[in-house]
Amino acid sequence: MILSMTGFGAAKVLLGAEELSVELRSVNHKYCDIRLRLPKELASCEAALTRFLKGKLSRGAIEVFVKYNREGAALASPRADFVLLQSYRKLFEEMGREVGATLGLSLKDWLLLPGVLKLEEASCNPEEAVLALQGALEEALGQLLEMRRAEGEAMGVDIRQRLASLRGHVQRLKVLAVSAVEEFRSRLEVRLSELLAGPMEPQRLMQEVVIFAERTDIAEELTRLEAHAMQLETLLGLGEPVGRRLDFLMQEMGREVNTIGSKSQHSEISVLVIEMKAEMERIREQVQNVE
């Protein structure tokens, strides 16, 4: 069974008395690209959470949004720097002795001195935060992976149907490839007989037919197409990420079909090649979103 790279999941968890909410959004990407949007209080958790997610997901562009709900909790609290305050006091006393005067300051004056009073943002324990977030991510990942599985199952059905259509075209091409040579022989014999005003020498006719057959031979391309189709069918049944291998196979199948089209001088084969290209393009669009 294949997995899509598109998915969504969300969860909430308590960190102490405060609530953390997590959202995961995943879309297709060539590699595993994880981008975390964390509140600044949790910035130190980014590396650990990235490693955790990369251990669970192998491919896709994954955005992680973490919100810190601090309703009812203090965002910051005031703190007085008493060490700095004592330094100010000693400095003022020394200045007073130097000039022979005293400096009377009120409490308000002391509080207004630079650096004495400041707000300290509420902090959290990084280790506890990582554990709490991993729990929330596990729940959100479960939802995301379920969505990926459901979409991947539908994609697999569509790809198999189109693959069956391609295989049918390959069988039709085998028949047409043989009849194309015979049709060429008949047309050539009639035309040359008209030009020469008489029957053509059998040896020369056979020579021209052999040259045509060699130039338009598509047996190797058809054999490789069948082999690639079998590999693709096998990959669809594996329970592991196969998106890159599927993408590579589609490129190889496209190369074989293009070669058949360039060799063909038969109208029905040309029509089949166009139909096969259309089917493969639809498969390729699906494969681009397979993990």
CSV table of C-alpha atoms in Angstrom, one decimal, residues 17-19 68-75:
chain,number,residue,atom,x,y,z
A,17,ALA,CA,-1.1,24.4,34.0
A,18,GLU,CA,-0.7,25.7,30.5
A,19,GLU,CA,-2.0,24.3,27.2
A,68,TYR,CA,1.3,28.3,23.7
A,69,ASN,CA,-2.0,29.1,25.4
A,70,ARG,CA,-1.1,31.2,28.5
A,71,GLU,CA,-4.6,32.3,29.4
A,72,GLY,CA,-4.8,32.8,33.1
A,73,ALA,CA,-1.0,32.5,33.4
A,74,ALA,CA,1.5,35.4,33.7
A,75,LEU,CA,3.4,36.0,30.5
